[in-house]
Structure formats: structure tokens, C-alpha cells
Short mmCIF file of C-alpha atoms in Angstrom, two decimals:
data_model
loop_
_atom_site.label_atom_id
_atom_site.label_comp_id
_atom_site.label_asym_id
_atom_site.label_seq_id
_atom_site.Cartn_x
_atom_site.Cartn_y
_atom_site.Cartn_z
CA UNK A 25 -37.19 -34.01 -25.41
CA UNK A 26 -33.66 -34.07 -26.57
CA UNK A 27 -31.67 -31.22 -28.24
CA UNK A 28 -31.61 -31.00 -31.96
CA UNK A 29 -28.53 -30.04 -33.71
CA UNK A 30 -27.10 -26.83 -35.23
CA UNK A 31 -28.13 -23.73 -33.59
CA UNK A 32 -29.37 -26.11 -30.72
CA UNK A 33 -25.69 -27.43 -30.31
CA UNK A 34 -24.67 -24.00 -28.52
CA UNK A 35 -23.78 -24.19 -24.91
CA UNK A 36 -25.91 -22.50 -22.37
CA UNK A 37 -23.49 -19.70 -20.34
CA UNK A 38 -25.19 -19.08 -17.05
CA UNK A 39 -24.01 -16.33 -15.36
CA UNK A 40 -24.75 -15.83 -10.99
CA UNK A 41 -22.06 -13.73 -9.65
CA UNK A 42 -22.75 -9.99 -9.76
CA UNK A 43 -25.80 -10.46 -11.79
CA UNK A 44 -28.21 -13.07 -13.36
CA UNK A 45 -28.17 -14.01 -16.83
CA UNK A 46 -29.27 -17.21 -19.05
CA UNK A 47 -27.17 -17.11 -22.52
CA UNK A 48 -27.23 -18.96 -25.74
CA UNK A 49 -25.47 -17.76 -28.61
CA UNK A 50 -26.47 -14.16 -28.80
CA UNK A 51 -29.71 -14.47 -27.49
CA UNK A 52 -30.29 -13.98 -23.59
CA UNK A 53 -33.09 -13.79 -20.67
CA UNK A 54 -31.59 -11.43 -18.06
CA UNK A 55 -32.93 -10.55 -14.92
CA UNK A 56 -33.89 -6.81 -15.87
CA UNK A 57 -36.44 -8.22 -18.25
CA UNK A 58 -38.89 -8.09 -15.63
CA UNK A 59 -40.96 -10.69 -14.41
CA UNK A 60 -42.16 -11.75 -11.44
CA UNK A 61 -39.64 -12.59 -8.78
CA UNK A 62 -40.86 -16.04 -7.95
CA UNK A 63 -39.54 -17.15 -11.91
CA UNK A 64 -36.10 -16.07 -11.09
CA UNK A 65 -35.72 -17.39 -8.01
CA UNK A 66 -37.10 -20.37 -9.58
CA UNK A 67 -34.55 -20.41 -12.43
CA UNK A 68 -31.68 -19.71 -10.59
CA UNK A 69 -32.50 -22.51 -7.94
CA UNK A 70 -32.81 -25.04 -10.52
CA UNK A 71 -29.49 -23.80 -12.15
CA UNK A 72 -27.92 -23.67 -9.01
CA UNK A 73 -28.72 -27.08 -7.89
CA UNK A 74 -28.89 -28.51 -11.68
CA UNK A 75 -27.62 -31.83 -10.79
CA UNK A 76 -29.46 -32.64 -8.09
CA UNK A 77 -33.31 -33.66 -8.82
CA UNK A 78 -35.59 -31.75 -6.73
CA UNK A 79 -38.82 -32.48 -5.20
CA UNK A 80 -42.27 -29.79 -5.51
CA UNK A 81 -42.00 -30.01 -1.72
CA UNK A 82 -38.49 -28.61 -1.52
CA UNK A 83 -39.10 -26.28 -4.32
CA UNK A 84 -42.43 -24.92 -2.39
CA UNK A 85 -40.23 -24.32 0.74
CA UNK A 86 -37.71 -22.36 -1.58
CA UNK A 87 -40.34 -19.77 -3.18
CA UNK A 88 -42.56 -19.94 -0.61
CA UNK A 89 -40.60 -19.50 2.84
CA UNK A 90 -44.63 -18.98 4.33
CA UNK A 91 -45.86 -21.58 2.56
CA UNK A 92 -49.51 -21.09 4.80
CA UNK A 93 -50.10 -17.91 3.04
CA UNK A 94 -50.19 -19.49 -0.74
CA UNK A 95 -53.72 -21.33 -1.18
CA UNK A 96 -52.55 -23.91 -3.57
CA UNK A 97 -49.09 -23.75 -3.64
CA UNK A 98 -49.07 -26.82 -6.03
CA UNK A 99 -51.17 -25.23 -8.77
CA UNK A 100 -48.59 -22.21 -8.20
CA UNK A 101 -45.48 -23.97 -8.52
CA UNK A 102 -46.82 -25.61 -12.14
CA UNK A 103 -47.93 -21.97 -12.83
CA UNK A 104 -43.91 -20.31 -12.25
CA UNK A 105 -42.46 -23.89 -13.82
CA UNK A 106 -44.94 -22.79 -17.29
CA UNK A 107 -43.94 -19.16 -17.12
CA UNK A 108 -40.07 -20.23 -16.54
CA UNK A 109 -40.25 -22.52 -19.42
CA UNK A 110 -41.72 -20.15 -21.38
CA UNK A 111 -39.48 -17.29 -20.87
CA UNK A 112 -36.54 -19.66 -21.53
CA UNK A 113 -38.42 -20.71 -24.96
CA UNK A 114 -36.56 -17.57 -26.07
CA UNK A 115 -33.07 -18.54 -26.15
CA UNK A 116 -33.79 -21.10 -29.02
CA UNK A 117 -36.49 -21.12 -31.85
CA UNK A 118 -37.05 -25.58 -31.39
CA UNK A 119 -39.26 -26.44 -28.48
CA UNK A 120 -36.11 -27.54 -26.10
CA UNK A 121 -37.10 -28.93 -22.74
CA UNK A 122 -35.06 -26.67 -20.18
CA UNK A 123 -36.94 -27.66 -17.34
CA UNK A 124 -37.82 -31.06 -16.62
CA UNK A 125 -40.18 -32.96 -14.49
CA UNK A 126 -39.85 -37.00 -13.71
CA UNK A 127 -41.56 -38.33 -11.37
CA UNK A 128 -42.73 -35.68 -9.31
CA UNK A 129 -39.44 -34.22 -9.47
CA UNK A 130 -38.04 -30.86 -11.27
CA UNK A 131 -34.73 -30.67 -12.74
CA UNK A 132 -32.33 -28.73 -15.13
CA UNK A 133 -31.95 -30.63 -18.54
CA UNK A 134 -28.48 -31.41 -18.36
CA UNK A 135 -28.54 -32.64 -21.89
CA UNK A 136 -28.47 -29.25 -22.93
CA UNK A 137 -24.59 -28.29 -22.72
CA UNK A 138 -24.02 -25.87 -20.16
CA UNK A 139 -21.50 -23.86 -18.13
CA UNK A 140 -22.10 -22.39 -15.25
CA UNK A 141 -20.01 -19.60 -13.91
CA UNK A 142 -20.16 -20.69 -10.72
CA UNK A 143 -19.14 -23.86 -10.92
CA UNK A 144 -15.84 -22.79 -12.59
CA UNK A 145 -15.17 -20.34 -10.43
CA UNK A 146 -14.95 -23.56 -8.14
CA UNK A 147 -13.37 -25.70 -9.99
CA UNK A 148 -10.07 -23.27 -10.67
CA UNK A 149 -10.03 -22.74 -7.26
CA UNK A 150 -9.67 -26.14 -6.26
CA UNK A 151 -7.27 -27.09 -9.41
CA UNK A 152 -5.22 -24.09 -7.79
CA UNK A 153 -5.66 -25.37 -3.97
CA UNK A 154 -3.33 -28.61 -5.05
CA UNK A 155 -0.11 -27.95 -3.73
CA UNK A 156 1.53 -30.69 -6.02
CA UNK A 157 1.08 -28.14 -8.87
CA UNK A 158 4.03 -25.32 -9.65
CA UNK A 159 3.80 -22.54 -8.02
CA UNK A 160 3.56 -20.79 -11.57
CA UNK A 161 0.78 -23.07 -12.56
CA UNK A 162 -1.62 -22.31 -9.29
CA UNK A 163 -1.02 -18.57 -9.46
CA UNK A 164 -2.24 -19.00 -12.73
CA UNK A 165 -5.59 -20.76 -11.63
CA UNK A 166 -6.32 -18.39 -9.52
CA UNK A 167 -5.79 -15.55 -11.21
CA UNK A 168 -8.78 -17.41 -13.62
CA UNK A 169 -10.90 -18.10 -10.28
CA UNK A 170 -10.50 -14.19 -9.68
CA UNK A 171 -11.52 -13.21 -13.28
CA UNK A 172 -14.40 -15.21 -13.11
CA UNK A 173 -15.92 -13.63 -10.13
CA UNK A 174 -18.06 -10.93 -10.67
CA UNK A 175 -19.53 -9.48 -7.73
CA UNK A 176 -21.70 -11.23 -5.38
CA UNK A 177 -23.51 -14.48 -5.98
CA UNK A 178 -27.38 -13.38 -7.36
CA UNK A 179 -27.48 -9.81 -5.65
CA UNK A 180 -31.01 -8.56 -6.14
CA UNK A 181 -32.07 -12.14 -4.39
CA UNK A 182 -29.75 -11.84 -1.47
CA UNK A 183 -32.61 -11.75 0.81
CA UNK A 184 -33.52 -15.25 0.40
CA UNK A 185 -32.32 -17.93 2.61
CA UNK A 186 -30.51 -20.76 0.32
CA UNK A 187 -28.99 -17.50 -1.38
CA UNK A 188 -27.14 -16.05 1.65
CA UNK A 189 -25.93 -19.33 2.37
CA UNK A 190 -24.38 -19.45 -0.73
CA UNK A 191 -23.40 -16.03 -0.73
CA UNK A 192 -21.21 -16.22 2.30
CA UNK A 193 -19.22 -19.43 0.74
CA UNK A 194 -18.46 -17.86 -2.39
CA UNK A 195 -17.22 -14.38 -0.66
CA UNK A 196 -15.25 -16.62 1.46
CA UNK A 197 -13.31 -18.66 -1.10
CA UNK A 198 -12.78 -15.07 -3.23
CA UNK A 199 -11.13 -14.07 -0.01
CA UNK A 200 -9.05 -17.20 -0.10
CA UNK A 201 -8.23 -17.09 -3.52
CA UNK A 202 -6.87 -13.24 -3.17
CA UNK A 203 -5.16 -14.12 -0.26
CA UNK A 204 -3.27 -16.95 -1.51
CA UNK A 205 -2.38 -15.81 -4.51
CA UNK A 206 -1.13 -12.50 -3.04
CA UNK A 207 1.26 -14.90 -0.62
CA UNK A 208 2.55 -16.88 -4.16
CA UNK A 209 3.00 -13.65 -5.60
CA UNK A 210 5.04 -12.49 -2.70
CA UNK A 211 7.03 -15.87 -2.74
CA UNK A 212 8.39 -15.14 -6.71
CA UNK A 213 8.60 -11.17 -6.09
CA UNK A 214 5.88 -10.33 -9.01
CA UNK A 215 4.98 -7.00 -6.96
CA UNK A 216 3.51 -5.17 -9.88
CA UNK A 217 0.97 -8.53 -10.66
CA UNK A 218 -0.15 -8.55 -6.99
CA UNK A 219 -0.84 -4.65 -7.56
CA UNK A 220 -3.54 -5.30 -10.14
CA UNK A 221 -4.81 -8.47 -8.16
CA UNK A 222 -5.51 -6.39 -5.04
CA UNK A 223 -6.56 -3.00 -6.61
CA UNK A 224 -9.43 -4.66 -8.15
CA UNK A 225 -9.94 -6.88 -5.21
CA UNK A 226 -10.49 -4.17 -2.39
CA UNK A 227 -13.16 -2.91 -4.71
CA UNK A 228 -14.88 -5.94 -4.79
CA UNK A 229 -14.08 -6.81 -0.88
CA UNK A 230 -13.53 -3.43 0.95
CA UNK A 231 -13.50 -4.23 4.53
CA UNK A 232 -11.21 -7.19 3.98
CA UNK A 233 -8.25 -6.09 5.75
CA UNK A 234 -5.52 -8.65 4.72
CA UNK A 235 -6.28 -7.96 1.03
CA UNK A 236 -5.38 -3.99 2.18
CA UNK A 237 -2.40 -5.22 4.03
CA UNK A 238 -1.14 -6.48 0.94
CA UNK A 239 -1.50 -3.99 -1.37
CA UNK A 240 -0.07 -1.65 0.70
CA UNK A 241 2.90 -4.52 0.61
CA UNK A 242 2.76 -4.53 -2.68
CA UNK A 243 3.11 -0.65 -3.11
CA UNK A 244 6.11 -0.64 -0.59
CA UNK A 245 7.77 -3.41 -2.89
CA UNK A 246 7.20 -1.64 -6.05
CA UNK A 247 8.53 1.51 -4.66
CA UNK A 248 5.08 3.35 -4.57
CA UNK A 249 5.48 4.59 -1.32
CA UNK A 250 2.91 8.08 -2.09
CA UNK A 251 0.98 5.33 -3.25
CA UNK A 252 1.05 3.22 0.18
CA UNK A 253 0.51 5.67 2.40
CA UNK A 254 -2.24 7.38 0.42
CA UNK A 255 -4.07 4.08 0.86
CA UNK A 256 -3.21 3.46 4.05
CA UNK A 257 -4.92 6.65 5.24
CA UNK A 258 -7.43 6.10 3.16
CA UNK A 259 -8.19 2.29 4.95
CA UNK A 260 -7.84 3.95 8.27
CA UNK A 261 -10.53 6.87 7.40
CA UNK A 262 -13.11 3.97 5.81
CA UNK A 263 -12.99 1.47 8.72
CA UNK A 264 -13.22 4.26 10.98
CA UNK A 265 -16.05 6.04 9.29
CA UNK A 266 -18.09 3.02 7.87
CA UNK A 267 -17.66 0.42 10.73
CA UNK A 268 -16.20 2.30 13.59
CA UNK A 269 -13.29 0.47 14.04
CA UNK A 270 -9.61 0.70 13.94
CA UNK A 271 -6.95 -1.59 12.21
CA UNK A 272 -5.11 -4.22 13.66
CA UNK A 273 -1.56 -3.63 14.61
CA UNK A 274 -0.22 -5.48 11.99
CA UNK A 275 -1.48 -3.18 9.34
CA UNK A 276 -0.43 0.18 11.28
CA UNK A 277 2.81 -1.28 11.65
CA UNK A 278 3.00 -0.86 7.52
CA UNK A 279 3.58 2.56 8.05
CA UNK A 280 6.91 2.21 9.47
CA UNK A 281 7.59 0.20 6.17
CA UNK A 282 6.50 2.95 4.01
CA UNK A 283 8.35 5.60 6.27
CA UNK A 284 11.57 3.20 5.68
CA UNK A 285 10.59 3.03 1.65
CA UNK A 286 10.72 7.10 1.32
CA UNK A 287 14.43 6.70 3.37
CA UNK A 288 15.37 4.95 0.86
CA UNK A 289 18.68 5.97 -0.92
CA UNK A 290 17.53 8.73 -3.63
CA UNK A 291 20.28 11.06 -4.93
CA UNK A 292 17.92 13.19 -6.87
CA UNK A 293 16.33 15.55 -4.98
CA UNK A 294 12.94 16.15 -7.54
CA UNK A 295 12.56 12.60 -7.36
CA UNK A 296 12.29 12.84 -3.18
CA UNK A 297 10.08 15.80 -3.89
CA UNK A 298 7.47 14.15 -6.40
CA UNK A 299 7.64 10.93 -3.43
CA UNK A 300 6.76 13.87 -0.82
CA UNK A 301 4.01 15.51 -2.65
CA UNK A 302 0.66 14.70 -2.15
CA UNK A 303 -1.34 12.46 -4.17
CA UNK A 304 -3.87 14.48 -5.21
CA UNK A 305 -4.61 18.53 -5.17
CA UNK A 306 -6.78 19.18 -2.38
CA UNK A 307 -8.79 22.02 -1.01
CA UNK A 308 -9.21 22.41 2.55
CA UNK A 309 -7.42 20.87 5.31
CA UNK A 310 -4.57 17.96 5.53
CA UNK A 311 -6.64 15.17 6.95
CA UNK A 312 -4.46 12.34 8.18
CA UNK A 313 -4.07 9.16 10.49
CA UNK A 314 -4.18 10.11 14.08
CA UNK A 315 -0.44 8.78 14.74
CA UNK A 316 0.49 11.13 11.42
CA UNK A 317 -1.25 14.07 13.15
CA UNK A 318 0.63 13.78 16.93
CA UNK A 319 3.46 13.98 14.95
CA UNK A 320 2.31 17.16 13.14
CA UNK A 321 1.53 18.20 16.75
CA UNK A 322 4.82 18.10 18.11
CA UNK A 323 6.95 20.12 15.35
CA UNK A 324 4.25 22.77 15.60
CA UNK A 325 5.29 22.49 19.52
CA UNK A 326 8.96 22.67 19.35
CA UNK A 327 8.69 25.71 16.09
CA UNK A 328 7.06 27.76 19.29
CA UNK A 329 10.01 28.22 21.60
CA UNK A 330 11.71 29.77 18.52
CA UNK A 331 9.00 31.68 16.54
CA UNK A 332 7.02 32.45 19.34
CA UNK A 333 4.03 31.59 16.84
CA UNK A 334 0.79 31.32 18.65
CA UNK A 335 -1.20 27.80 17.62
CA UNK A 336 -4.02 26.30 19.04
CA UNK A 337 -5.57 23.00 18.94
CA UNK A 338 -9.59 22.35 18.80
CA UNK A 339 -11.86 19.18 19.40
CA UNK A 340 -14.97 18.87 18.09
CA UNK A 341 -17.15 16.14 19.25
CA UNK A 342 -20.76 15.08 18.08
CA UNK A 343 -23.14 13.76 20.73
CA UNK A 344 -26.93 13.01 21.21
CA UNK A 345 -28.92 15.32 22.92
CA UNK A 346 -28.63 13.45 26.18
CA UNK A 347 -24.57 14.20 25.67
CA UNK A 348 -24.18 10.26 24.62
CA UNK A 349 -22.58 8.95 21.97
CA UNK A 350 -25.39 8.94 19.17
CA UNK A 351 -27.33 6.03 17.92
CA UNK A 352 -25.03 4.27 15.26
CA UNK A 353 -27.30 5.01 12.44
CA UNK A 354 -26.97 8.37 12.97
CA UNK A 355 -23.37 8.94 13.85
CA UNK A 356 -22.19 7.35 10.63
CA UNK A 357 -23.75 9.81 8.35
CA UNK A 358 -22.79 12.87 10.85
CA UNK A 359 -19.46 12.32 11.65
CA UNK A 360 -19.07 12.06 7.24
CA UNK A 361 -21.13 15.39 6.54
CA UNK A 362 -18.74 17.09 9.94
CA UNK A 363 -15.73 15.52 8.58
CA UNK A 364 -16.55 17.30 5.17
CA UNK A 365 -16.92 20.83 6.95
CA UNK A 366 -13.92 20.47 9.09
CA UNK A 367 -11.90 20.07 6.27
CA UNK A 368 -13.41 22.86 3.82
CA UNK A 369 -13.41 25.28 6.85
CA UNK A 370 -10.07 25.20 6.89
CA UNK A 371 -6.71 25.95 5.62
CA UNK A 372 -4.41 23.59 3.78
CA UNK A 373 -1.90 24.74 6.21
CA UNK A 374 -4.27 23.19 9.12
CA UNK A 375 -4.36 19.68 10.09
CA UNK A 376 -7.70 17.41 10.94
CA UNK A 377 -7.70 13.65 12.28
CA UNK A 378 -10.45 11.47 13.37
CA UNK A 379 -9.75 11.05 17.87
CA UNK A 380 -12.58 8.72 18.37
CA UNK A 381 -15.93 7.29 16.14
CA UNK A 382 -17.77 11.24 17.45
CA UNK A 383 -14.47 13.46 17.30
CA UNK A 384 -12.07 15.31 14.75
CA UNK A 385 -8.96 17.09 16.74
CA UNK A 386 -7.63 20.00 14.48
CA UNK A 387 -4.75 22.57 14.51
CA UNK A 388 -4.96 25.87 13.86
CA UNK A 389 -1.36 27.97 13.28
CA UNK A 390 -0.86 31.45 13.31
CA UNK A 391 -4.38 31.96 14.87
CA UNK A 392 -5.27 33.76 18.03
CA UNK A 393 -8.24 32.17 20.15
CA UNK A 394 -10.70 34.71 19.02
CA UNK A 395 -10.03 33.85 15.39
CA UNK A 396 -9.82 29.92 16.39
CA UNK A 397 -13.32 30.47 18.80
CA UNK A 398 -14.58 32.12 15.19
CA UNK A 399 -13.28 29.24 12.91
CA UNK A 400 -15.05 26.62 15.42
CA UNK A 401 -18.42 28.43 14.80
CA UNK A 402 -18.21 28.77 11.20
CA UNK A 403 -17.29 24.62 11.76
CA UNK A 404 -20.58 24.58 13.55
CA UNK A 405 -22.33 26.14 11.46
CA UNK A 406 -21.85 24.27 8.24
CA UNK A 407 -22.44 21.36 9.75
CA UNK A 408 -25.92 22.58 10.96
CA UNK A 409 -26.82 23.79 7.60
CA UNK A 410 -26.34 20.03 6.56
CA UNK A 411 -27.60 17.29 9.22
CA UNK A 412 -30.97 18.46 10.23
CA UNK A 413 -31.10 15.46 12.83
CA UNK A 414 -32.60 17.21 15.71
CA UNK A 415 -30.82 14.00 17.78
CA UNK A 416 -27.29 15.18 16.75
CA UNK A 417 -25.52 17.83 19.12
CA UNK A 418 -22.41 19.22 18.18
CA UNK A 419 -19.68 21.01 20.89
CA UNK A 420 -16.43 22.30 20.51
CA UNK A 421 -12.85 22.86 22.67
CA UNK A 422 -9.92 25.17 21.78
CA UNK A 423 -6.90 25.42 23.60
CA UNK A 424 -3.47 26.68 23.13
CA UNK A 425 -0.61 24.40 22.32
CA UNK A 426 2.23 24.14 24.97
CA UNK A 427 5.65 24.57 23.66
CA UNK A 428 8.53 21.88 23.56
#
């Protein structure tokens, strides 16, 4: 039937990215109402695909990827279509039609007005894609493609098939939009803008390592450089921890950029030393980038001819019990917890960096090898008190450092 007027004339808002939602006015069916999973994946199908008219068949195959294992899966489908309809019965108090069926077909009533966030997200994306438009004027519709997106497309159904699908294409144009609009940005110099665009992007995307790149970029430009190489480390420690990787050249070559943003020309000298100091007040060790720590390394070296300081240097590397590199399930979480007891066993005057996806190299200053054979233990120690995984072996090195 069609759609009556006054409160009927309210557009439907249908929200898919980060979450599921069905709004009219200030009435809504979300997806933590809880009903069976079948409706919603139901719903959002037919919302998904609402101008498209869609056969039981296709609809079976959707709900019912084993369709063998549903006795009548005809007399089912009716059964979710009723229960749909009648959950949806709530967003107005007429009897509006939001799910239709002609001939042996099931459909979205379009004649309800609807949005669809979705679709917009789309649509400012490709209004932004056209190159004929100023460069003003496409920053712009991205930046509304960016606001739009929410999270991923329908999370708590991103085991089904279609979904993934989906999934993937909208994560991919996100990337694209970020990306772009972070190389406009960079075009007019609006530094600061393409700091908010990538901050909240790298929350949203966090192994996207072009939308790090750039925010690091965008730091340098803006004169952050604390702030650049704070995140710098800190992309260096997650793709190393969480995937067990390490960044592309191009990205590690950033941190000769922020090195040459800290030489730049500063006559005040608190100004240098609020650019030097360290983020945030830590306990423990300095953990740092590998490259950060051979440099570490080789001042402590040359200080020895002249001090005659005696400093050692310690590996500690987590195996299986075979003396393999452990199962990747199990070295992610260990080399976290170790990572954690490195740094609290030691002082802030020490330095820690990840050698490899099972080892953390450390210094120790000022410490004789008895003390650094004791610190090792205590290492050990903590770290057995916290992984229990009888599969996990931990072993230990310590050697002097050789002067420069």
C-alpha cells in the first residue's frame, strides 16, 4: 500500500557502516534489539540491494548458505519476511508496506523515502573522483564521504558471504578517499586539515600504511616533529607486534625528515628542549626503533674509551620448546606480555628495541655482568609469572660492549 501523509512523510535513515540501524523520525529498530539473526540479515539484504527485485530463490541462498539442512525453506522465508515486517511495523503507527512481494519477488518499498548511508557514502565519493571539479570543491566531497563512514559495513554479520564482499569494497574506497584527499591536501599546503583527516583515519584503518605515511607528513609540515616521531615508533612497534612485519622503506625514510624538522633553525633553547622531550612520562625503559637504538649503541661505545664505564648489551629471544620460532598464535601474545617486562625491569636510563618478531636487544649502563646476568633473570622471571604457555621458551645473552 502506499504511504500516507504527515508523520508517514518522514524519510527512512538507514544506517550499515559500523552498525545497523532502521530510523524514522525518532523512532528506530536497531540491531541490539535482539531477534533472531536470520531477520537482520534479511533486512539488511533487502536494504542493501533495495532497487533490485529479488527472487525467494536468491533470498534462500542468502539466509540459508546450507540450504539442505532447512526442511521447508519456503515456509521459512515467509516466516522471517512476517517477523521483518512486523518488527519494522514499529517505526510508524499506519500499516506501511516496507517489504514487498510481486510476483514471487521481494523488494524494499521504495515509495517510502529513504536514504541510505551507504549509498551516499558512494555517491560523494564519486562526485569527488571528477577531476573537472576544483580542487577545493573535491576535497570538500570527500571530506563528506569520510564523515559518513562509520566503521565497517554491518560488523556483527561479517561472516556472511555477500557481506564480506561488500565489506572489502567499501574499506577499499575509504582507503581511496583518505588517500586522495591527503594528496589534495598536500597540493594547497592545509597540513593542520590533513592532521585531523588521518588521526581519525588510522583509527579506523590501522595497518594502512600510506594513511601513516602521511600523517607523519603531515606532522613534519606542521612542525610537530615530537609528534612524528612518537608515531612513527609507535607504527613500527604495531606492525611489528600485530603482523610481524616491518615498514617499507619509504616510510623509514620519514625519519630522516623528522631528524631534518628538529634541525630546524630554533634560537630558543626551551623551545629545542620541549621538541626533545618525550611525549609522554614513562616508567621503565626507552623503547625505540631498532635504527634509533644502534645509534644509542654507538655513543654508549665511544663514552667508554673516556669514562671507562662498563655497559653491556643483552638479547632475549622467545622460542618453542623445540628452539623454533613459536607458532604465530602464540608468539604474538608473548613477545607483547615480554615486551611489557623488559621495559618495567628496567631503568629509564636503559634502552630496549624489538631485533626480530622473537627478540628484544637491551642495554644496560653502569652495570657489571653479575648485576646484568641478575637483571636478565628478574626479565625471566616476570615473564614466567605471566605466559603460562608451556610451548613458549624463553633464553637470554649478555655481553659486554666494545669501545669505539
Amino acid at each position: 500500500m502506499g504511504v500516507d501523509a504527515g508523520e508517514q512523510s518522514l524519510p527512512i535513515e538507514v544506517t550499515m557502516l559500523g552498525y545497523f540501524a532502521v530510523r524514522r523520525g525518532d523512532r528506530a529498530v536497531t540491531e541490539d534489539d535482539g531477534r533472531t539473526k536470520k531477520v537482520w540479515i534479511l533486512m539488511e539484504y533487502l536494504l542493501a540491494n533495495r532497487h533490485s527485485d529479488i527472487s525467494q530463490d536468491k533470498l534462500i541462498e542468502v539466509l540459508w548458505e546450507d540450504v539442505e539442512k532447512c526442511d521447508d525453506p519456503y515456509h521459512a522465508l515467509k516466516n522471517l519476511v512476517y517477523r521483518a515486517r512486523k518488527m519494522l511495523s514499529s517505526l510508524s503507527d499506519d500499516k506501511t508496506e516496507y517489504i514487498k512481494f510481486v510476483r514471487n519477488t521481494y523488494r524494499w518499498n521504495n515509495d517510502i523515502p529513504c536514504t541510505v548511508d551507504v549509498e551516499e557514502f558512494e555517491r560523494y565519493w564519486s562526485e569527488a573522483s571528477d577531476k573537472e571539479k576544483s580542487i577545493d570543491e573535491r576535497i570538500s566531497l570527500y571530506e563528506k564521504a569520510l564523515s559518513i563512514y562509520g566503521g565497517e559495513f554491518l560488523p556483527k554479520s561479517s561472516y556472511v558471504n555477500w557481506v564480506i564482499a561488500k565489506s572489502s569494497y567499501y574499506t577499499s574506497i575509504y582507503n581511496e578517499c583518505v588517500l586522495r584527499v591527503c594528496s589534495l591536501l598536500a597540493d594547497t599546503k592545509r597540513f593542520e586539515e590533513m592532521v585531523g583527516v588521518c588521526e581519525k583515519a588510522v583509527v579506523i584503518a590501522p595497518f594502512e600504511e600510506q594513511i601513516h605515511k602521511w600523517l607523519i607528513y603531515a606532522y613534519i609540515n606542521c612542525k610537530k616533529s615530537s609528534k612524528a616521531m612518537a608515531h612513527y615508533e609507535y607504527v613500527l612497534d604495531l606492525f611489528q607486534r600485530e603482523l610481524n612485519v616491518d615498514l617499507s622503506d619509504s616510510l623509514r625514510n620519514l625519519h630522516r625528515e623528522i631528524v631534518n624538522g628538529v634541525n630546524a633553525v630554533e634560537t630558543d633553547l626551551s623551545v629545542i628542549k620541549q621538541d626533545l622531550q618525550e611525549v609522554c612520562e614513562t616508567n621503565g625503559a626507552f623503547y625505540c626503533d631498532y635504527e634509533v637504538f644502534k645509534n644509542i649503541y654507538r655513543v654508549l661505545a665511544r663514552s667508554m674509551l673516556r669514562t671507562g664505564q662498563s655497559i653491556h648489551v643483552g638479547l632475549i629471544t622467545l622460542t618453542d620448546a623445540n628452539g623454533d620460532m613459536p607458532d604465530e598464535r602464540d608468539i604474538k601474545k608473548a613477545k607483547e606480555q615480554l615486551r611489557d617486562c623488559v621495559v618495567f625491569s628496567l631503568r629509564k636510563g636503559d634502552a630496549v628495541a624489538s631485533y626480530s618478531a622473537s627478540q628484544f636487544i637491551i642495554t644496560l649502563p653502569l652495570t657489571t655482568f653479575e648485576n646484568g646476568q641478575m637483571v636478565l633473570e628478574r626479565i625471566v622471571n616476570r615473564f614466567r609469572s605471566v605466559n603460562k604457555n608451556p610451548n613458549i621458551r624463553v633464553s637470554t645473552r649478555l655481553n659486554n660492549v666494545d669501545p669505539t
